[in-house]
Coordinates of C-alpha atoms in Angstrom, one line a residue:
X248 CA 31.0 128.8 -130.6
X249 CA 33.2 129.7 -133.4
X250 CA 32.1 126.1 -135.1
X251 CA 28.7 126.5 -134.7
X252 CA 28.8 130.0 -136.5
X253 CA 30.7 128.4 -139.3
X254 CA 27.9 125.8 -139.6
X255 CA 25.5 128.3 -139.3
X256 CA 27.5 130.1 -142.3
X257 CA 27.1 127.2 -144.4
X258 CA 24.0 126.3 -144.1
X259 CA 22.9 129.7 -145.1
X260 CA 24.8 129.6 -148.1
X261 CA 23.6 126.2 -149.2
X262 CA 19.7 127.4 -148.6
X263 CA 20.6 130.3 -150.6
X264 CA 21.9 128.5 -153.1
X265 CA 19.0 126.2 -153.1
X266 CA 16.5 129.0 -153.7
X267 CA 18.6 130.8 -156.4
X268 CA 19.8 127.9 -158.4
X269 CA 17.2 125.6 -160.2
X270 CA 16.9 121.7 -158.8
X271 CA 17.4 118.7 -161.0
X272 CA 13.9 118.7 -161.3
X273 CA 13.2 121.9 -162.9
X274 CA 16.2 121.4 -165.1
X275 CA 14.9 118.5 -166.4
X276 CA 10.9 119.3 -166.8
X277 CA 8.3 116.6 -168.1
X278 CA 7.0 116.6 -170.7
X279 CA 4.6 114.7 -173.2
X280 CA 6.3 115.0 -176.6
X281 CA 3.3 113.6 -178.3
X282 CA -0.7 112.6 -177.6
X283 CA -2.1 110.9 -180.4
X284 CA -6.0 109.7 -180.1
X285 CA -7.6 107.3 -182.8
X286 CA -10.9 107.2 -181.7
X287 CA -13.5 104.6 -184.0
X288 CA -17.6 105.0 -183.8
X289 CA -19.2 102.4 -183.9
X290 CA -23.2 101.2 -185.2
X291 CA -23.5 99.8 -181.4
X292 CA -23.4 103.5 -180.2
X293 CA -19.8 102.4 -178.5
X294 CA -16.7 104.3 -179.2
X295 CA -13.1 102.8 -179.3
X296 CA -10.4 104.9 -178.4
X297 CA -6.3 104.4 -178.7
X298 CA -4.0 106.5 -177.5
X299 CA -0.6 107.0 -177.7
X300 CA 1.1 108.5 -175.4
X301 CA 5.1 109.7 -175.8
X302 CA 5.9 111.0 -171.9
X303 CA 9.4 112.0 -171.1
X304 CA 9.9 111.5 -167.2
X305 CA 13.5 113.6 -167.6
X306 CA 16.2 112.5 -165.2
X307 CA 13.3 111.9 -162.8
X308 CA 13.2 108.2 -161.4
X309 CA 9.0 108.0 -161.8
X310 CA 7.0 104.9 -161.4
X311 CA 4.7 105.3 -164.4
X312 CA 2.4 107.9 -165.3
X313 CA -1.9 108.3 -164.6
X314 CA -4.5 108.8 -166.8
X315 CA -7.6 110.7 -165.7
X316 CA -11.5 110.2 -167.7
X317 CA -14.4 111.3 -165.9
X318 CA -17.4 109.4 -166.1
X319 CA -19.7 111.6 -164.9
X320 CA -20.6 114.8 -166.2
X321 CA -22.9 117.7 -165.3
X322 CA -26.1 118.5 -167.6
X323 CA -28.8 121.0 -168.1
X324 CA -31.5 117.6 -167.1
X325 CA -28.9 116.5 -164.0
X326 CA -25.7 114.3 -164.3
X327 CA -25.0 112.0 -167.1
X328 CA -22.3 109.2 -167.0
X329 CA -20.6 107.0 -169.6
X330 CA -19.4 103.4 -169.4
X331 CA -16.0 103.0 -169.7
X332 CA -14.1 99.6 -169.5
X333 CA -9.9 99.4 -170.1
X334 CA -9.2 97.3 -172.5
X335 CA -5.7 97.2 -172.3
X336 CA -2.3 99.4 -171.5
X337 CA 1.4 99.1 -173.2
X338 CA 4.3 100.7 -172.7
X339 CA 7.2 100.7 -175.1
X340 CA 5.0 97.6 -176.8
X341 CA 4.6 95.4 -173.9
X342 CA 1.4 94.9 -171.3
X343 CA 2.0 97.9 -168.3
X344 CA 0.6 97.0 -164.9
X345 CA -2.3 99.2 -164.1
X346 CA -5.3 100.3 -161.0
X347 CA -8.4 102.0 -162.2
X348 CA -10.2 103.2 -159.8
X349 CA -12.2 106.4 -159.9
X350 CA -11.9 107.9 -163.3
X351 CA -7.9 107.5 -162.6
X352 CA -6.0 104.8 -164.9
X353 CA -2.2 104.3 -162.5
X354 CA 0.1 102.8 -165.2
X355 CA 3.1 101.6 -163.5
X356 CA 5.4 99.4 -161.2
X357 CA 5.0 100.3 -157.5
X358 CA 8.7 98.7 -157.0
X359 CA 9.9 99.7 -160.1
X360 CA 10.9 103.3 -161.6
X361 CA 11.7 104.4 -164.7
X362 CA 13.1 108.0 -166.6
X363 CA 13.5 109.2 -170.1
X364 CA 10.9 109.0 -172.6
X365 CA 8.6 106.3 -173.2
X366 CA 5.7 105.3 -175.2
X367 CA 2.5 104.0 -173.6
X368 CA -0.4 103.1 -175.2
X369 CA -4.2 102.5 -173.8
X370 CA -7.1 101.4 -174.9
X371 CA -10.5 101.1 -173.7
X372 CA -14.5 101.5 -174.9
X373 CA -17.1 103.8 -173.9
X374 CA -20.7 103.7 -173.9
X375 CA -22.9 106.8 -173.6
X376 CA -20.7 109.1 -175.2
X377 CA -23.2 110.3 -178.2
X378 CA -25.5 112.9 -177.8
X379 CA -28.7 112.1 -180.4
X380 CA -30.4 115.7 -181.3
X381 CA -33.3 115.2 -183.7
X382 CA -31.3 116.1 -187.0
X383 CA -28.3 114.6 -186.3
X384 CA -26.1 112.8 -183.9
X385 CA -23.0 113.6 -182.4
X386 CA -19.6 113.1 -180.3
X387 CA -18.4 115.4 -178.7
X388 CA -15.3 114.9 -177.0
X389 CA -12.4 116.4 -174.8
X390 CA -9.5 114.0 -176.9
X391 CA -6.6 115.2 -173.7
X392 CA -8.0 116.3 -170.9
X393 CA -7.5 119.4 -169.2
X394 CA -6.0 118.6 -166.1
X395 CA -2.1 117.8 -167.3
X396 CA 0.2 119.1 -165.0
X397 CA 3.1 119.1 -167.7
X398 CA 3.2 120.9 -171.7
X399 CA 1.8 118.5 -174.2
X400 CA 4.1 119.5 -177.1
X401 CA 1.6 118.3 -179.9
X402 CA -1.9 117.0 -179.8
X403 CA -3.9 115.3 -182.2
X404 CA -7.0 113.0 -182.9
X405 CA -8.3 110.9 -185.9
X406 CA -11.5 109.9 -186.0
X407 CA -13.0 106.7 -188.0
X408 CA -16.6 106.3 -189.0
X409 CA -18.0 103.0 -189.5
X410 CA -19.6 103.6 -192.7
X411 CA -18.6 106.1 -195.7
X412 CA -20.4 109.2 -195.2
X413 CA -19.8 112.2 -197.7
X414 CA -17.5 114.7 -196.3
X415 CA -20.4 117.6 -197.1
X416 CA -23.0 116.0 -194.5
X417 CA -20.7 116.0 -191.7
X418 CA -20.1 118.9 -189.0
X419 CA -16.8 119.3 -187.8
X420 CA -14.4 121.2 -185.2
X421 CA -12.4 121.1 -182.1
X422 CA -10.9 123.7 -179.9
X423 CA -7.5 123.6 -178.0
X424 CA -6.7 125.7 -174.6
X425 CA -7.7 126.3 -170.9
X426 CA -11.8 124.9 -170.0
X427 CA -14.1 126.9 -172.0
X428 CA -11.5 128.2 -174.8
X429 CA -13.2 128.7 -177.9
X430 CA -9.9 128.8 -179.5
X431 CA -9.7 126.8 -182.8
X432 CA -7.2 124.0 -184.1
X433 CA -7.1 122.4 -187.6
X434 CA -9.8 120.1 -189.1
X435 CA -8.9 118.0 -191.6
X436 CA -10.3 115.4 -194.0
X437 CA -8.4 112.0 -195.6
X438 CA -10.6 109.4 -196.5
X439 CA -12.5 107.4 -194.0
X440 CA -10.8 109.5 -191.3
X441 CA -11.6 113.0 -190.1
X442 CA -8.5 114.6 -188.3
X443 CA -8.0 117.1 -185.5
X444 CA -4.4 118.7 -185.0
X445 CA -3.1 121.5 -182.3
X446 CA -1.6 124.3 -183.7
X447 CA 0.8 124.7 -180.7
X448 CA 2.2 123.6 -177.5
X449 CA -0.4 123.1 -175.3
X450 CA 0.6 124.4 -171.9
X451 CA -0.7 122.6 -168.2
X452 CA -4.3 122.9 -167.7
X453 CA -4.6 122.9 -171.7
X454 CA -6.0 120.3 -173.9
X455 CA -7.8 119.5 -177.0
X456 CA -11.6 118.8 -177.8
X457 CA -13.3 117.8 -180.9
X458 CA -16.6 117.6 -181.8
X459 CA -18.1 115.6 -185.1
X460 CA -21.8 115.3 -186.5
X461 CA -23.1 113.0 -188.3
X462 CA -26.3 112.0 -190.4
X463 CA -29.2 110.1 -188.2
X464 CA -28.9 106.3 -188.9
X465 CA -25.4 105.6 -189.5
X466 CA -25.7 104.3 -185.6
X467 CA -28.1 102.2 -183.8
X468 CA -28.9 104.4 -181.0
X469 CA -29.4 103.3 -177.2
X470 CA -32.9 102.5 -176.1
X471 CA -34.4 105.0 -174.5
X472 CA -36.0 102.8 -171.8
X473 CA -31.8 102.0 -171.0
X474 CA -31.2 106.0 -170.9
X475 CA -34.2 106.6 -168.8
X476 CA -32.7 104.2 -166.3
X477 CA -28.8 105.6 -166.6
X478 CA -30.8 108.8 -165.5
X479 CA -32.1 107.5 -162.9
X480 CA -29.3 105.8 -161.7
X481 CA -27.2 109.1 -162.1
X482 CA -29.7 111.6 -160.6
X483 CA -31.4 109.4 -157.7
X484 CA -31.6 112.2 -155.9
X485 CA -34.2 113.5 -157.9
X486 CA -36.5 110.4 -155.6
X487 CA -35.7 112.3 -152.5
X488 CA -38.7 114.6 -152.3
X489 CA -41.0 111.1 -153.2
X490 CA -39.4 109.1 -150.8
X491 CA -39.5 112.7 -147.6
X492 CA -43.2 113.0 -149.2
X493 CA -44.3 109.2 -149.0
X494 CA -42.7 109.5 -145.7
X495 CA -44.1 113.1 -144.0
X496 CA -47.6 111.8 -145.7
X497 CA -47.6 108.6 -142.9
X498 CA -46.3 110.9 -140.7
X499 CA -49.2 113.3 -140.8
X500 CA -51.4 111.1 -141.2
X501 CA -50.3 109.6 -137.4
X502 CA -49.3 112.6 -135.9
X503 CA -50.9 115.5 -137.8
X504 CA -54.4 114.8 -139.4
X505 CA -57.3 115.9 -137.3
X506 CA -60.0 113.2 -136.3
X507 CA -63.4 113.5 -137.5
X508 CA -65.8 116.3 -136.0
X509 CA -69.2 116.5 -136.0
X510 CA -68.9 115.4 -140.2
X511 CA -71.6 117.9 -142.0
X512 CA -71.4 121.4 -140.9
X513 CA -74.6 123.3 -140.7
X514 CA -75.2 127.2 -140.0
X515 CA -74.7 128.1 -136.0
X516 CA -76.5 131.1 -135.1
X517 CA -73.9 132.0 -132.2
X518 CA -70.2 130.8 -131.3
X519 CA -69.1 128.3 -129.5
X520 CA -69.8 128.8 -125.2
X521 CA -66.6 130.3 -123.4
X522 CA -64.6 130.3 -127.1
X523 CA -63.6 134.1 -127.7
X524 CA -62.9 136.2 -130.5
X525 CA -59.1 135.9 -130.2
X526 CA -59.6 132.0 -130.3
X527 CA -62.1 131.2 -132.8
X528 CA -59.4 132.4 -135.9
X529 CA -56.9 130.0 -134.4
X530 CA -59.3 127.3 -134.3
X531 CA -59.7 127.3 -137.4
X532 CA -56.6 127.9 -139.2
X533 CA -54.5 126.9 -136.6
X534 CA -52.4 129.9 -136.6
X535 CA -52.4 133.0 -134.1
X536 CA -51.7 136.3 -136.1
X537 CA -52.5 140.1 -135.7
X538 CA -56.0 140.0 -136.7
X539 CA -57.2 137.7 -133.7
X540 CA -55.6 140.0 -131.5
X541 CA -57.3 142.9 -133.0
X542 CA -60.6 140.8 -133.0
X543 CA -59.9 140.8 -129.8
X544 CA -59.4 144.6 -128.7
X545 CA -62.6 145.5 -130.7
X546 CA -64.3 143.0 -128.4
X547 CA -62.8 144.5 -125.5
X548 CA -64.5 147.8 -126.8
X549 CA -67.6 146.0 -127.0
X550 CA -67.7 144.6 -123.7
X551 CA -66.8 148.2 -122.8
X552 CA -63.6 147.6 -121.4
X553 CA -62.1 150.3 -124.1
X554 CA -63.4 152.7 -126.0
X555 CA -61.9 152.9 -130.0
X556 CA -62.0 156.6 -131.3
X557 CA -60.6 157.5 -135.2
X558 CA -58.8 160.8 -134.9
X559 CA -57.7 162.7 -137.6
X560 CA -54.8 164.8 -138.2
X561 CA -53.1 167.6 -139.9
X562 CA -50.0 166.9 -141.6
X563 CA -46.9 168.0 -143.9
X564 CA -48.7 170.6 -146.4
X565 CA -51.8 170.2 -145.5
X566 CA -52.1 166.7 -145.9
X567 CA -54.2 164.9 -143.2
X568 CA -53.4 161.2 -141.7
X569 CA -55.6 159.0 -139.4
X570 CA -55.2 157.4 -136.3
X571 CA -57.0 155.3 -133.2
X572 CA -57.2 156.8 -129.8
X573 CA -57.7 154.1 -127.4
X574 CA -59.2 155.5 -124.1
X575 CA -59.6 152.5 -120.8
X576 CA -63.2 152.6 -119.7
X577 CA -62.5 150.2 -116.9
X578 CA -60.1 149.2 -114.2
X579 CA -57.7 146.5 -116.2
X580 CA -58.2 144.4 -112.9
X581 CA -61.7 143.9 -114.0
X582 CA -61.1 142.1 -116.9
X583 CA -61.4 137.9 -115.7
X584 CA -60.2 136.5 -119.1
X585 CA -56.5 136.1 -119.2
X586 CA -56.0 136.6 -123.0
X587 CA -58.2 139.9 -123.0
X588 CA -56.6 141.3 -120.2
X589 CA -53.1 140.8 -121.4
X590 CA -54.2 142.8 -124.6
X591 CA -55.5 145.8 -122.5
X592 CA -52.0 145.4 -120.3
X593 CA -50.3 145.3 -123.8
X594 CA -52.2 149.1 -124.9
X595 CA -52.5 150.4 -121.6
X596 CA -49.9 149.0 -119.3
X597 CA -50.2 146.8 -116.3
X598 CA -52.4 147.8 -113.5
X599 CA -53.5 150.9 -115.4
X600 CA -56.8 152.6 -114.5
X601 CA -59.7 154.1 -116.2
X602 CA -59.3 157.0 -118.1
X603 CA -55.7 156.3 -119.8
X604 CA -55.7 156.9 -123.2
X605 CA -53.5 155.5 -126.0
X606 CA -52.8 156.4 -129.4
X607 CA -52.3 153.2 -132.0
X608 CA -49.4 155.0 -133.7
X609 CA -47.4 155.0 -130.6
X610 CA -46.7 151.2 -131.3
X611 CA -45.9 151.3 -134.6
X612 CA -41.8 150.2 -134.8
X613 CA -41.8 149.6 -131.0
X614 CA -39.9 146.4 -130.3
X615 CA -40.6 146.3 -126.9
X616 CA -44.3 146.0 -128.3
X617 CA -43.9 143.8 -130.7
X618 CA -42.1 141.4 -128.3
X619 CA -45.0 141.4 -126.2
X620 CA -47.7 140.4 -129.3
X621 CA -45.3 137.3 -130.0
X622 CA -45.3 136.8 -126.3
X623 CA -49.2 136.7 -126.3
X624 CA -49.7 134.4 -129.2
X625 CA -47.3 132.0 -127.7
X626 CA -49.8 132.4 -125.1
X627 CA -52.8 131.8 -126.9
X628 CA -51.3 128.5 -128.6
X629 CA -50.5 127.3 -124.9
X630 CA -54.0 128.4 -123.9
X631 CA -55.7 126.5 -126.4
X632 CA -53.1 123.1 -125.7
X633 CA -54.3 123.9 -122.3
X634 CA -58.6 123.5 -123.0
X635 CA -58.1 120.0 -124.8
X636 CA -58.3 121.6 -128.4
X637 CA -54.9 120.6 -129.7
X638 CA -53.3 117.1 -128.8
X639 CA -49.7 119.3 -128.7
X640 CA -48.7 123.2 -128.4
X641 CA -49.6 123.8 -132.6
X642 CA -46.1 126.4 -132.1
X643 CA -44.0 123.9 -130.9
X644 CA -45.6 120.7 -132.8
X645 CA -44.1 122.2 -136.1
X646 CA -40.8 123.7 -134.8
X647 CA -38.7 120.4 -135.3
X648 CA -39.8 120.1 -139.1
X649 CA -39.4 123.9 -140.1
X650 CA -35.5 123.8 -138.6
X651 CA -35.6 120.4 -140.3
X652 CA -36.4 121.3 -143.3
X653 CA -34.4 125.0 -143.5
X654 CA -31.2 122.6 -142.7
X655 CA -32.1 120.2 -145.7
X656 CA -32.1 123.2 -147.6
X657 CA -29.2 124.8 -146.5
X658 CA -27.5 121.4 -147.4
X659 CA -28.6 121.4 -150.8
X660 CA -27.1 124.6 -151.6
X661 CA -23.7 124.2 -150.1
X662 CA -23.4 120.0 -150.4
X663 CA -25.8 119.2 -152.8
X664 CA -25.2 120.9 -155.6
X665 CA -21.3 120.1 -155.7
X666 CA -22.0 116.7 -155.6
X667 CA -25.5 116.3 -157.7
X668 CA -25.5 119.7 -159.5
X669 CA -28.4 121.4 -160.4
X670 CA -30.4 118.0 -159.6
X671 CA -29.4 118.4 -156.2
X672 CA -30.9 121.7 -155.5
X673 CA -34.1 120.2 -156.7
X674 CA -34.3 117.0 -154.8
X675 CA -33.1 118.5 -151.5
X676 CA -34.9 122.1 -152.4
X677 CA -38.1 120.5 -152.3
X678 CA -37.6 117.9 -149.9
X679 CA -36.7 120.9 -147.6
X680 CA -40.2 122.8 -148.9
X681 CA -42.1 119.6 -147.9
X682 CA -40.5 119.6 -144.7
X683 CA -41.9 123.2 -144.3
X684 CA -45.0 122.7 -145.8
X685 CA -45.8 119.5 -143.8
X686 CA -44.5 121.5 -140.1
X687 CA -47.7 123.6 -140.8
X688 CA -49.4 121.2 -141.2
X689 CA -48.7 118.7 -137.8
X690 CA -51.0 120.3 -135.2
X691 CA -53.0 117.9 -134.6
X692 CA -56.6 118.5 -132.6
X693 CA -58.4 116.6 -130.3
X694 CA -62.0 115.4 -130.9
X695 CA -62.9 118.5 -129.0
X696 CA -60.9 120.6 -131.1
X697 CA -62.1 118.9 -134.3
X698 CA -66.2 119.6 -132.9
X699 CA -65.6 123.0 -131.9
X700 CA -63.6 123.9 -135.2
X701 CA -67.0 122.4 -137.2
X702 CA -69.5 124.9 -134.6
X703 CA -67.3 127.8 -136.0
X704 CA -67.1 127.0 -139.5
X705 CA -71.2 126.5 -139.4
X706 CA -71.1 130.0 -137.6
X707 CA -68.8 131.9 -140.2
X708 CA -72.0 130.4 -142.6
X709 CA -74.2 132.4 -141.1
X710 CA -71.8 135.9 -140.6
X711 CA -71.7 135.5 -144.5
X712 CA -75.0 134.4 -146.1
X713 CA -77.1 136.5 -148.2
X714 CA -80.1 138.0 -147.3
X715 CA -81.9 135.6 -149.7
X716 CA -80.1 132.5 -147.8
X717 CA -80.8 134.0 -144.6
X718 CA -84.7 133.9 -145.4
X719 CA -83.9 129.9 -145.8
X720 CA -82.6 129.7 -142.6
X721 CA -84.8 127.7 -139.5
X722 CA -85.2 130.5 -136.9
X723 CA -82.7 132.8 -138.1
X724 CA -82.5 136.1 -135.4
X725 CA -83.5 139.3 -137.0
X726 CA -80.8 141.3 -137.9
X727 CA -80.0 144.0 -135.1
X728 CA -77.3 146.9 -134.3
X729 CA -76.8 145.3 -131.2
X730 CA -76.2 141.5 -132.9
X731 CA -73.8 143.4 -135.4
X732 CA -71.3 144.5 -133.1
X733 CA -71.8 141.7 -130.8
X734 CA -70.4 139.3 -133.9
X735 CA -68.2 141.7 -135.4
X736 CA -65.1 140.7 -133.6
X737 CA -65.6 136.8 -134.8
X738 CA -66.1 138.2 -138.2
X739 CA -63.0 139.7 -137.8
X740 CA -61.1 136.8 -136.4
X741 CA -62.7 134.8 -139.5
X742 CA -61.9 137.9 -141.9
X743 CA -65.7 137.8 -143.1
X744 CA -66.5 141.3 -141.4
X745 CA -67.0 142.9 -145.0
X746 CA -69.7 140.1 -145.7
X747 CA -71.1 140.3 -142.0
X748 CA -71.3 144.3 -142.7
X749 CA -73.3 143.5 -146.1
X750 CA -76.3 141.9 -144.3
X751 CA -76.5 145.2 -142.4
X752 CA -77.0 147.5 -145.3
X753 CA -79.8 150.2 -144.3
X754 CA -79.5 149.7 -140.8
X755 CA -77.9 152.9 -138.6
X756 CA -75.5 151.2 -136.5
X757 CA -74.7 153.4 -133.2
X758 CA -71.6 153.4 -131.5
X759 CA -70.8 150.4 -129.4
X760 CA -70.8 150.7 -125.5
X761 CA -67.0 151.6 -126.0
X762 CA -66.5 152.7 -129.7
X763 CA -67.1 155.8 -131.7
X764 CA -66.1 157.4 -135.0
X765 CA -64.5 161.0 -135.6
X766 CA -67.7 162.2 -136.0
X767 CA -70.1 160.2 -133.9
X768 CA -70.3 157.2 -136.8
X769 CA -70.2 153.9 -136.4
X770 CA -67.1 151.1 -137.4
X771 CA -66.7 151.0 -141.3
X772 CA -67.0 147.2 -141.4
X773 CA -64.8 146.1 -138.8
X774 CA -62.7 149.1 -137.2
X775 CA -58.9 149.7 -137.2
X776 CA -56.7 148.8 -139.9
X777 CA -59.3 148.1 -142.3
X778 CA -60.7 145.5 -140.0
X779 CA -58.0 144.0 -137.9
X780 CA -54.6 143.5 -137.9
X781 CA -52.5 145.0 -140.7
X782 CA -52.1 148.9 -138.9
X783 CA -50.0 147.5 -136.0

């Protein structure tokens, strides 16, 4: 027991000892005593770069050291890359063994290690690394790198230019310190070389970057049809929203696009048999919102199943605010269509009896409500599936390519744009909108579906003609009270009950059998909310 403590002891002490006292390692810290670039521009549009490289490995036993060069780089048009081939690494004057493989350069001996300080030297040609603005050109250039993980005691560049160019018509200045430093080093001229120099130790994560303008001419720049296609080549995801479009488009045109209906559509004096008002909207536009089922309740009042009633009252101040008493004329049982007598089960509860009355503004921000509308037009989508007018359910049909499409887009933000940048969020932000757009755009109809859309397009014609045109029309009906609020809930559900009201102009239009104003007037062109819809 007493050995064990002892060991114990000493172990302690030892860890201790560990953490107080610095390792070899830290005692002897690398280093790079030197980085020296010579960098040559040349007419091509190439650049050659040296560098010289004076590491000091310490006491540590190291296999060699790594150089890292990106290639590609993010832009304000999308990524941009450079060519960049080794031409050849040295250390202490004689050919290094190296691996380059993805912008990393591994100079060294797997089986062999070195210490102490040694020179290495690499060379290597890149192509791409000029930008061309329209008064000049330039190269702009990060000479070290900023991802050292050791203190690069002194930095500096030279670069040559090809041809003699007067020291007054060139731009020149580099920077030294963390990413994004604005921090300024010296700039120096002597002869045919321009020369960048640190000012100071440049610490890990530090480096140096020079930038150099020049006249237009003194290179030959690279073609632009051999840009356009490094672009490409870069920023191919930029194709994704041709290639999802090329592909959606033969999708839809399979699965989506409706067959032919009756091909010209002519003026239809009265709406399709056994279509209703809470159908004919969806017919068209394939979707089921709050104005079909609001077409629908003033049918409901027309058929006299409900009578509609705009009540006014007395508010904060004196100021007065409208609402819609809804009063059951009839037993709900009564009712034999399914749609229309949810809707009155929805107002008036199920099973209710004549006589209830409802206000509209007891709905308003009632979830249990607003549950049941979404329950109905799921409903009314299966209804119409159901009658041969849509090949699929129209909800469900575009489901898959709306989830789709919101995953493609939650992609592009969190995968994309790390990867492409701010290319990516265009190629996957708009193949994910196609995706979207194209959902909306899958429910397909049947030739039924296609024929009865066409009857109700050639009636909305006729709810919203002119007088004049009317004239023009083969056995037009004269224009009625009665036919007005027998068609108002289509033009409604069409949202052409302003128009259909127009053609009425001078004719007293009484109360329908189950609808009255606050003062014994009629609907103001198509009854609650404005005409449907938007006061629920």
């Amino acid at each position: 027991m007493i050995t064990n403590m002892r060991k114990f002891t000493i172990f302690l002490i030892l860890f201790f000892l560990f953490l107080v006292f610095p390792t070899s390692k830290s005692l002897a810290e690398e280093k790079i005593n030197s980085f020296e670039s010579k960098i040559i521009i040349n007419q091509d549009s190439s650049i050659f770069v040296e560098e010289k490289i004076s590491y000091d490995f310490g006491t540590e036993e190291r296999h060699g050291t790594f150089r890292d060069i990106p290639t590609k780089y993010d832009t304000n048009v999308g990524k941009r890359s450079i060519k960049l081939d080794i031409l050849g690494v040295e250390r202490d004057g004689v050919s290094e063994p190296y691996d380059y493989s993805g912008d990393r350069i591994k100079i060294g001996d797997a089986n062999k290690t070195i210490n102490g300080s040694h020179e290495y030297l690499i060379q290597y040609s890149v192509l791409g690394a000029i930008n061309y603005f329209d008064d000049f050109d330039e190269l702009y250039w990060n000479v070290t790198g900023n991802s050292w993980p050791v203190m690069i005691e002194n930095a500096k560049a030279s670069v040559i230019l090809t041809s003699e160019i007067p020291k007054e018509n060139l731009k020149a200045g580099c920077y030294q310190g963390i990413f994004g430093s604005n921090e300024s080093c010296i700039t120096s001229f002597d002869k045919d070389n321009i020369i960048f120099s640190s000012t100071r130790n440049l610490n890990q994560g530090e480096g140096l970057t020079l930038a150099i303008g020049f006249p237009k001419g003194l290179i030959i720049p690279i073609s632009g049809s051999q840009k356009t296609w490094w672009w490409l080549r870069d920023n191919y995801i930029a194709f994704l929203p041709v290639i999802v479009f090329i592909l959606l488009y033969m999708r839809w045109r399979k699965y989506g696009k409706d067959p032919i209906g009756r091909g010209t559509i002519i003026a239809e004096y009265e709406p399709p048999r056994d279509v209703l008002p809470t159908m004919v909207g969806s017919l068209v536009d394939e979707k089921v919102d709050n104005r079909d089922i609001s077409a629908g309740l003033i049918y409901l009042a027309e058929q006299g199943f409900a009578k509609i009633k705009k009540i006014e009252k007395s508010g904060f101040l004196g100021f007065k605010s409208s609402d819609y008493e809804l009063e059951l004329l009839k037993d709900i049982g009564s009712c034999t269509t399914k749609t229309e007598r949810t809707i009155l089960e929805m107002f008036f509860g199920q099973g209710a009896n004549k006589g209830k009355i409802k206000n509209i503004s007891e709905f308003k921000n009632n979830r249990s409500f607003v549950a049941e509308v979404e329950a109905l037009k799921s409903s009314l989508y299966q209804d119409m599936t159901d009658r041969g007018f849509f090949v699929q359910n129209p909800q469900k049909a575009k489901v898959p390519y709306i989830i789709l499409g919101i995953i493609i887009l939650a992609v592009g933000f969190f995968i994309g744009v790390p990867i492409f940048g701010l290319i990516g969020i265009l190629g996957f932000g708009l193949s994910g909108i196609l995706f979207i757009i194209f959902g909306s755009l899958m429910s397909k109809k049947t030739p039924l579906g296609a024929e009865t859309k066409d009857h109700i397009l050639g009636f909305k014609i006729f709810l919203t003609v002119t007088e004049k045109d009317r004239l023009a029309f083969h056995n037009s009906p004269e224009r009625t009270p009665e036919q007005f609020m027998k068609f108002l809930p289509y033009a409604i559900a069409l949202s052409v009950e302003n128009k259909w009201a127009k053609q009425f102009e001078g004719i007293y239009i009484t109360a329908s059998k189950g609808g009255s104003g606050s003062g014994g007037g009629g609907f103001s062109g198509g009854g609650m909310g404005g005409g449907g819809g938007g006061s629920w």
